[in-house]
mmCIF file of C-alpha atoms in Angstrom:
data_model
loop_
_atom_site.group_PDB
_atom_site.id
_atom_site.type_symbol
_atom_site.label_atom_id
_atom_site.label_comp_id
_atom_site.label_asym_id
_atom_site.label_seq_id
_atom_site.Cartn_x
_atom_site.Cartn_y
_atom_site.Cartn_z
ATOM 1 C CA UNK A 1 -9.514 15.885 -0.676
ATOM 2 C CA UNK A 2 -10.247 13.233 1.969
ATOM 3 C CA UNK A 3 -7.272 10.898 1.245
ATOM 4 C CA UNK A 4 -4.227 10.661 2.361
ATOM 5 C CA UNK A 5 -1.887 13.297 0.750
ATOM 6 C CA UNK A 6 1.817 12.990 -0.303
ATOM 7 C CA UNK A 7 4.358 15.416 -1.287
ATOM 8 C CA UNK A 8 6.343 16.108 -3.353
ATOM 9 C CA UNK A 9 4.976 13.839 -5.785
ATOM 10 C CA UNK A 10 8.517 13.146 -7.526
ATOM 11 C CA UNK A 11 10.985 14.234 -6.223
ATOM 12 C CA UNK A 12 15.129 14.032 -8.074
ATOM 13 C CA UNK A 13 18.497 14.674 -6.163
ATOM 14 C CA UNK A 14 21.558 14.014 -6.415
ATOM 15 C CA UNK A 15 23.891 11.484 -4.055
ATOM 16 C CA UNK A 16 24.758 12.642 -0.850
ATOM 17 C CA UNK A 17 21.850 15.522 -0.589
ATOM 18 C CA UNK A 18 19.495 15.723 2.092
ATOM 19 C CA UNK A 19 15.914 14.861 1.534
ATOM 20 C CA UNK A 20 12.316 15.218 3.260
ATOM 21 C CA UNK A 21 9.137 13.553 2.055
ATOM 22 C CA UNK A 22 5.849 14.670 3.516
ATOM 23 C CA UNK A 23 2.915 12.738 4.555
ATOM 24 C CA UNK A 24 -0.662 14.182 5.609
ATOM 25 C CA UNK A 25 -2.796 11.122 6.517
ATOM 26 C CA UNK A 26 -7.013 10.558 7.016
ATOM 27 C CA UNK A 27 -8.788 13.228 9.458
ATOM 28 C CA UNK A 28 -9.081 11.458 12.759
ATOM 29 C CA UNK A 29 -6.570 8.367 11.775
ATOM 30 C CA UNK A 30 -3.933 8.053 14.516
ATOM 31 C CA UNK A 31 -2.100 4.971 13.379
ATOM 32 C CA UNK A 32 0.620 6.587 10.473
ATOM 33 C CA UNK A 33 2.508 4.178 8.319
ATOM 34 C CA UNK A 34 5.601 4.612 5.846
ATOM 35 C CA UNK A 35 6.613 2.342 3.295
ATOM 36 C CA UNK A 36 8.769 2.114 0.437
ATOM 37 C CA UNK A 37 8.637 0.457 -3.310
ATOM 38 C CA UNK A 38 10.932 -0.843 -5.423
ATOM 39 C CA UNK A 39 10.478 -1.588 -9.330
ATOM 40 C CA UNK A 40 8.575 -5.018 -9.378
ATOM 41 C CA UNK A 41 8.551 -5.417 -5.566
ATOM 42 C CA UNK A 42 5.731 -5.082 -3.201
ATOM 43 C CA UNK A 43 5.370 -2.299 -0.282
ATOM 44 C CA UNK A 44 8.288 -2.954 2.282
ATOM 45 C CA UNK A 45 7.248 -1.706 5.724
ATOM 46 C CA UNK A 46 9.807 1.149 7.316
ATOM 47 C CA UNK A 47 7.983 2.508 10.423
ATOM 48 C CA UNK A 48 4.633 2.836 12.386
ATOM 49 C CA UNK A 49 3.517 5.373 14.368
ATOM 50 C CA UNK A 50 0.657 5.531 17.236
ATOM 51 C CA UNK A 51 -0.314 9.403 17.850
ATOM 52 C CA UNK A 52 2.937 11.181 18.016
ATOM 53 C CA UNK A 53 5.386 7.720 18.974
ATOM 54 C CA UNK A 54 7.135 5.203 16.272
ATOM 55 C CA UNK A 55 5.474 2.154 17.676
ATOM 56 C CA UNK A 56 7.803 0.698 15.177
ATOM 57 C CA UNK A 57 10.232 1.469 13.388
ATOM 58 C CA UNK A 58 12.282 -2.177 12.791
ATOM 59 C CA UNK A 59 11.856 -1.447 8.655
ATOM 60 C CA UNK A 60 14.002 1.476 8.740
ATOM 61 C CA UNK A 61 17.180 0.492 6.699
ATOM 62 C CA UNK A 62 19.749 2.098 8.303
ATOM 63 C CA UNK A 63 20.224 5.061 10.596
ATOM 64 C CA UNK A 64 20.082 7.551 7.189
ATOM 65 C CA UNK A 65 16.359 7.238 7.856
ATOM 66 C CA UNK A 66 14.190 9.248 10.395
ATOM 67 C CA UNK A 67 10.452 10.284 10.385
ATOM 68 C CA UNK A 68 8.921 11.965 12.802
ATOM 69 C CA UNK A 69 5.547 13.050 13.839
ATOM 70 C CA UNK A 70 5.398 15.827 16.014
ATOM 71 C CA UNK A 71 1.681 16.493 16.460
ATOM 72 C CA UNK A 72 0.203 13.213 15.621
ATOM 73 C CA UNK A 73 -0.868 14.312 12.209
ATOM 74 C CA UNK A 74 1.032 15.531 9.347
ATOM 75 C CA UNK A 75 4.840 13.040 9.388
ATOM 76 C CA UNK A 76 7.628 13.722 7.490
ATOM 77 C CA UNK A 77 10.393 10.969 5.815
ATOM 78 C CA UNK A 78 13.624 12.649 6.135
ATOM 79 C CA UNK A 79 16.315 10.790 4.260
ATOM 80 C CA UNK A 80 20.296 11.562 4.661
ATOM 81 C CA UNK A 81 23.029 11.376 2.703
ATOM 82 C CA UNK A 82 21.075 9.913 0.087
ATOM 83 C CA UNK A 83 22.505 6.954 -1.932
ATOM 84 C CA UNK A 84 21.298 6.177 -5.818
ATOM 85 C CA UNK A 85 19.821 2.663 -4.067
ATOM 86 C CA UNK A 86 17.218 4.808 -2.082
ATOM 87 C CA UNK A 87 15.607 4.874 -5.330
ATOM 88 C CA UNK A 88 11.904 3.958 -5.117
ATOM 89 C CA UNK A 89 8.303 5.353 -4.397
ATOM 90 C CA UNK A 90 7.590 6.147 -0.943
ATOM 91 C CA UNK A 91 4.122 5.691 0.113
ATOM 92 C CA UNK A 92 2.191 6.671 3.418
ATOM 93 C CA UNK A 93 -0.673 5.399 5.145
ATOM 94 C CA UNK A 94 -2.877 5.779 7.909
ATOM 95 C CA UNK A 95 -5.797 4.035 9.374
ATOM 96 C CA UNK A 96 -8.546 4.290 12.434
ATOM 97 C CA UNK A 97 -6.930 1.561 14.144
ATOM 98 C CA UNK A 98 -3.785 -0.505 13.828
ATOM 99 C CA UNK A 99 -5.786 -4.411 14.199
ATOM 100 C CA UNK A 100 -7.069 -4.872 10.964
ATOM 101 C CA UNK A 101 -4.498 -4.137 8.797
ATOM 102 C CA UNK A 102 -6.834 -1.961 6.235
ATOM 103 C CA UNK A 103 -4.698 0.614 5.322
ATOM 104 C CA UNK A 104 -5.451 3.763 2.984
ATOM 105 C CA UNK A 105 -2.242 4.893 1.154
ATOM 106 C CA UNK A 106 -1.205 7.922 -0.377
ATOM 107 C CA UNK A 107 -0.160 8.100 -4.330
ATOM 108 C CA UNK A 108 3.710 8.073 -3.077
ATOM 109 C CA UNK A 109 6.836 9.935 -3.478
ATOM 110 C CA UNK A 110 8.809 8.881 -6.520
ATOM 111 C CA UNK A 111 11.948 9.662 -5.234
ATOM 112 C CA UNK A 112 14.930 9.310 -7.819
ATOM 113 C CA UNK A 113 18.674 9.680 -6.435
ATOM 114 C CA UNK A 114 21.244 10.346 -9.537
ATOM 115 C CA UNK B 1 13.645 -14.069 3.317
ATOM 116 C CA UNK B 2 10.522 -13.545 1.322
ATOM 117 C CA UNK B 3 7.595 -14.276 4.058
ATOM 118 C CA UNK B 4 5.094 -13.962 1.354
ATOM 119 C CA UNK B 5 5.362 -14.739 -1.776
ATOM 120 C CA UNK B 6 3.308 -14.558 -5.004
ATOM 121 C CA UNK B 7 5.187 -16.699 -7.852
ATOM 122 C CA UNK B 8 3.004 -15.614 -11.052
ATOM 123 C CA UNK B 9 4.000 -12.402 -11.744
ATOM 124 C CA UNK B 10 1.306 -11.740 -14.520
ATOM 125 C CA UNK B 11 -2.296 -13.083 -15.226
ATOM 126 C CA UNK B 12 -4.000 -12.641 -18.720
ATOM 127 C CA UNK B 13 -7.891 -13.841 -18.467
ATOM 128 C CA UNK B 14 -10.723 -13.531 -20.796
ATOM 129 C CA UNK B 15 -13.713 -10.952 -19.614
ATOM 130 C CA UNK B 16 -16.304 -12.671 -17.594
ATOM 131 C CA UNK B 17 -14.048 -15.220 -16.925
ATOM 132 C CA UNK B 18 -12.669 -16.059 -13.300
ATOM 133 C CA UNK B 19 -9.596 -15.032 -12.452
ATOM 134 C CA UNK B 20 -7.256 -16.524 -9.886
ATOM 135 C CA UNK B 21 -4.308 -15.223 -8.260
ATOM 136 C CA UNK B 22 -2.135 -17.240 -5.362
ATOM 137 C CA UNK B 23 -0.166 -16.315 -2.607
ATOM 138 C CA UNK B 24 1.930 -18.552 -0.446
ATOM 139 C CA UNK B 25 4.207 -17.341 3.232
ATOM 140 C CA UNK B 26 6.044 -19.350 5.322
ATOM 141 C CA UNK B 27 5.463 -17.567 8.661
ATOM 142 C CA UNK B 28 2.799 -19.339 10.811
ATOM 143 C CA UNK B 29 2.105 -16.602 13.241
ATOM 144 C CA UNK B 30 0.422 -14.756 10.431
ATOM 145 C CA UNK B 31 -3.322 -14.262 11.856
ATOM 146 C CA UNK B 32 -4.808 -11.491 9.019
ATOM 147 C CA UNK B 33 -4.146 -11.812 5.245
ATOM 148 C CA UNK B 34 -5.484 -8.884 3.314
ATOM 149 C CA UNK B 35 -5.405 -8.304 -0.763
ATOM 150 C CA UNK B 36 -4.816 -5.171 -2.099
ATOM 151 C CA UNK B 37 -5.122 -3.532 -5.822
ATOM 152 C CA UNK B 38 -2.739 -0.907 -7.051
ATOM 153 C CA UNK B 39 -3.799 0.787 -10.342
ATOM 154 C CA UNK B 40 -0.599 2.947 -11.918
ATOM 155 C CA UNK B 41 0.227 6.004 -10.588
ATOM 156 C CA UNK B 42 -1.569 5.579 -6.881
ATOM 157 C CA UNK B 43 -1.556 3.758 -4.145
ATOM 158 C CA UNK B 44 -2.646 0.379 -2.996
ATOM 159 C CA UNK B 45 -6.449 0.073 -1.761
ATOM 160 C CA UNK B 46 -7.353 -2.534 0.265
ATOM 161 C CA UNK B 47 -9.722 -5.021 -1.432
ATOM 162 C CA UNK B 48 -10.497 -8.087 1.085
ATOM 163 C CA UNK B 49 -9.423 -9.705 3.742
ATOM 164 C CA UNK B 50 -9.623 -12.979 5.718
ATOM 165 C CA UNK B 51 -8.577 -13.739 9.296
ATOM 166 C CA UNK B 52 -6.521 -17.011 9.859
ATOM 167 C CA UNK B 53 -9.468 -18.532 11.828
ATOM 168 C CA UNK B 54 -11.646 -18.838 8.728
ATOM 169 C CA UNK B 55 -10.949 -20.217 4.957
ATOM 170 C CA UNK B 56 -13.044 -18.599 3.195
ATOM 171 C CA UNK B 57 -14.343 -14.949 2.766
ATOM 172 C CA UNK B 58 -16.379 -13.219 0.250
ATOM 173 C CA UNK B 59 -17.206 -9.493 -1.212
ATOM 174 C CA UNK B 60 -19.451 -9.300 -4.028
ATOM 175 C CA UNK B 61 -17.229 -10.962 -7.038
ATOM 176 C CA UNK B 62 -14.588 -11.176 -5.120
ATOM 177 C CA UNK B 63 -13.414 -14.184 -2.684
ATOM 178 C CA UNK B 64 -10.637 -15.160 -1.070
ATOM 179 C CA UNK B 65 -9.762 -18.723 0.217
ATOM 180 C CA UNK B 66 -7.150 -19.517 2.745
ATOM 181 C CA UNK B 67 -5.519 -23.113 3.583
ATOM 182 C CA UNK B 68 -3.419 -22.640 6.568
ATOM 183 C CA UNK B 69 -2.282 -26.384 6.633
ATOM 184 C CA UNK B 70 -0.589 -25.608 3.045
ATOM 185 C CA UNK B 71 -0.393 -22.016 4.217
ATOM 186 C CA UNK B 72 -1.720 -20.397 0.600
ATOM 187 C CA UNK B 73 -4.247 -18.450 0.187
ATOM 188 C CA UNK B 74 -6.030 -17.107 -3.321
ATOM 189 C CA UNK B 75 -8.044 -14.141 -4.469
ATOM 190 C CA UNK B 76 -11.063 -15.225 -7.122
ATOM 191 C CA UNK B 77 -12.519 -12.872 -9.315
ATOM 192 C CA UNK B 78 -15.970 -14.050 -10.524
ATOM 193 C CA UNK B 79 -16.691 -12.714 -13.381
ATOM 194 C CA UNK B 80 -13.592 -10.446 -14.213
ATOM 195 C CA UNK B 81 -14.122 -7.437 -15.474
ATOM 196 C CA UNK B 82 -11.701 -5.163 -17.517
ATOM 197 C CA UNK B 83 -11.690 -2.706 -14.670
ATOM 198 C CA UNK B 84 -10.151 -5.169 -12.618
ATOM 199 C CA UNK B 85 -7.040 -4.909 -14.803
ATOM 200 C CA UNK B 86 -4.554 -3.971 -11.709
ATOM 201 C CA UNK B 87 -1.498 -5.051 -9.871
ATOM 202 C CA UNK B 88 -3.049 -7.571 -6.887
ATOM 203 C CA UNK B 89 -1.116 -7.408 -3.702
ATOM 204 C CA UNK B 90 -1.570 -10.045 -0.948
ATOM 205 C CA UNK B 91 -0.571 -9.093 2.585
ATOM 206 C CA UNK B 92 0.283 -10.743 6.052
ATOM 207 C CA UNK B 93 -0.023 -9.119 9.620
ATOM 208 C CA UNK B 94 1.352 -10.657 12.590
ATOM 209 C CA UNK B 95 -0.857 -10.635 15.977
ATOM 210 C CA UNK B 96 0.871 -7.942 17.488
ATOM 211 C CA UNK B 97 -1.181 -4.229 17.116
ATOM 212 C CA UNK B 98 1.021 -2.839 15.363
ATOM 213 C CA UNK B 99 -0.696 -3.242 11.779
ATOM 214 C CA UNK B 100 2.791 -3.770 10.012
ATOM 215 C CA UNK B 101 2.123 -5.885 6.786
ATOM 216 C CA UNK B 102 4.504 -8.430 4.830
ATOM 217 C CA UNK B 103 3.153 -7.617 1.338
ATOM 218 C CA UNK B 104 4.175 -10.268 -1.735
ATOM 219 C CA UNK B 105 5.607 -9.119 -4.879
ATOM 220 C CA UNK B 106 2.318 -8.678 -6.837
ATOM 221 C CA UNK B 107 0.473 -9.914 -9.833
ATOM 222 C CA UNK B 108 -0.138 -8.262 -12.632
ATOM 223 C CA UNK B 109 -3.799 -8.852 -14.093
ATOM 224 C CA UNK B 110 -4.957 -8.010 -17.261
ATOM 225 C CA UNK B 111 -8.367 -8.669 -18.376
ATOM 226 C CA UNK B 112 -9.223 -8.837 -22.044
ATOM 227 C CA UNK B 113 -12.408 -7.736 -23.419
#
């Protein structure tokens, strides 16, 4: 399809595992965004990329969290030594340009740490 | 620190009827406000949106309304529709270009036919 893909779609582990979440945004978008959600809360911004650099990255939590971009497409949410309070959906985005704030999303990564 | 904030956390309305959801943020450097809809099991998709230098905006049935002295803005629905049955999002960006967004808690709407 045209959207922006996510995978894995759910995705369980156990504390303390390693874990990557992949994001394949919009043909042609160069601004990338991650975000995670929480049960009842709204999106809550972790990092932006521009092309192949994290323009910003002032959301991510702690240093357990990386994403990189390597070719200025396809990004991937790696997540350390997870913790059962990394619990949530992890959703992507990308868009043309980074002004307007119109952002397409992906369905998310349900992520679930036991 | 909640920056934007959306204190109704459900909305029942009658079809046809309007429907009215409210966001307020505390953060005056906020230039863009946007609304998004999230139906279960996707994403968000951007809706409307409304730059600080206007108060008012409008798509169709949908409008949004922003009063930066009180620093609220609200989404109307005109008329609802069951379809429109959704979790609303509202949404702040900053001026810088890096199209990071504050996003409020949501509203659940349900319109009843």
């Amino acid at each position: 399809g045209a959207g922006v893909s996510q995978t894995p779609s759910n995705k369980v582990t156990e504390k303390g595992k390693y874990v990557e979440l992949r994001c394949d945004p919009i043909s042609g978008h160069t601004a990338l965004y991650w975000y995670r959600q929480s049960l009842g809360q709204g999106p809550e911004f972790l990092i932006y990329f521009q092309g192949t650099g994290a323009a910003d990255d002032s959301g991510l939590p702690n240093d357990r969290f990386f994403a990189v971009r390597p070719e200025g497409s396809v990004s991937t949410l790696k997540i350390q030594r997870t913790e059962r309070g990394d619990s949530a959906v992890y959703l992507c985005a990308s868009s043309l340009t980074s002004y307007s704030g119109e952002l397409f999303f992906g369905e998310g990564s349900r992520l679930t740490v036991l | 620190d909640q920056q934007v904030k959306q204190n109704s956390p459900s909305l029942s309305v009658q079809e046809g009827r309007i429907s009215i959801l409210n966001c307020d943020y505390t953060n005056s450097m906020f230039d863009y406000f946007l609304w998004y809809k999230k139906y279960p099991a996707e994403g968000p998709t951007f809706l409307i949106s409304i730059s600080s230098i206007k108060d008012k905006n409008e798509d169709g049935r949908f409008t949004v309304f922003l009063n930066k002295s009180a620093k609220h803005l609200s989404l109307h629905i005109v008329p609802s529709q069951p379809g429109d049955s959704a979790v609303y999002f509202c949404a702040a960006k900053g001026s810088s270009n890096t199209g990071k967004l504050i996003f409020g808690q949501g509203t659940t709407l349900q319109v009843k036919p």
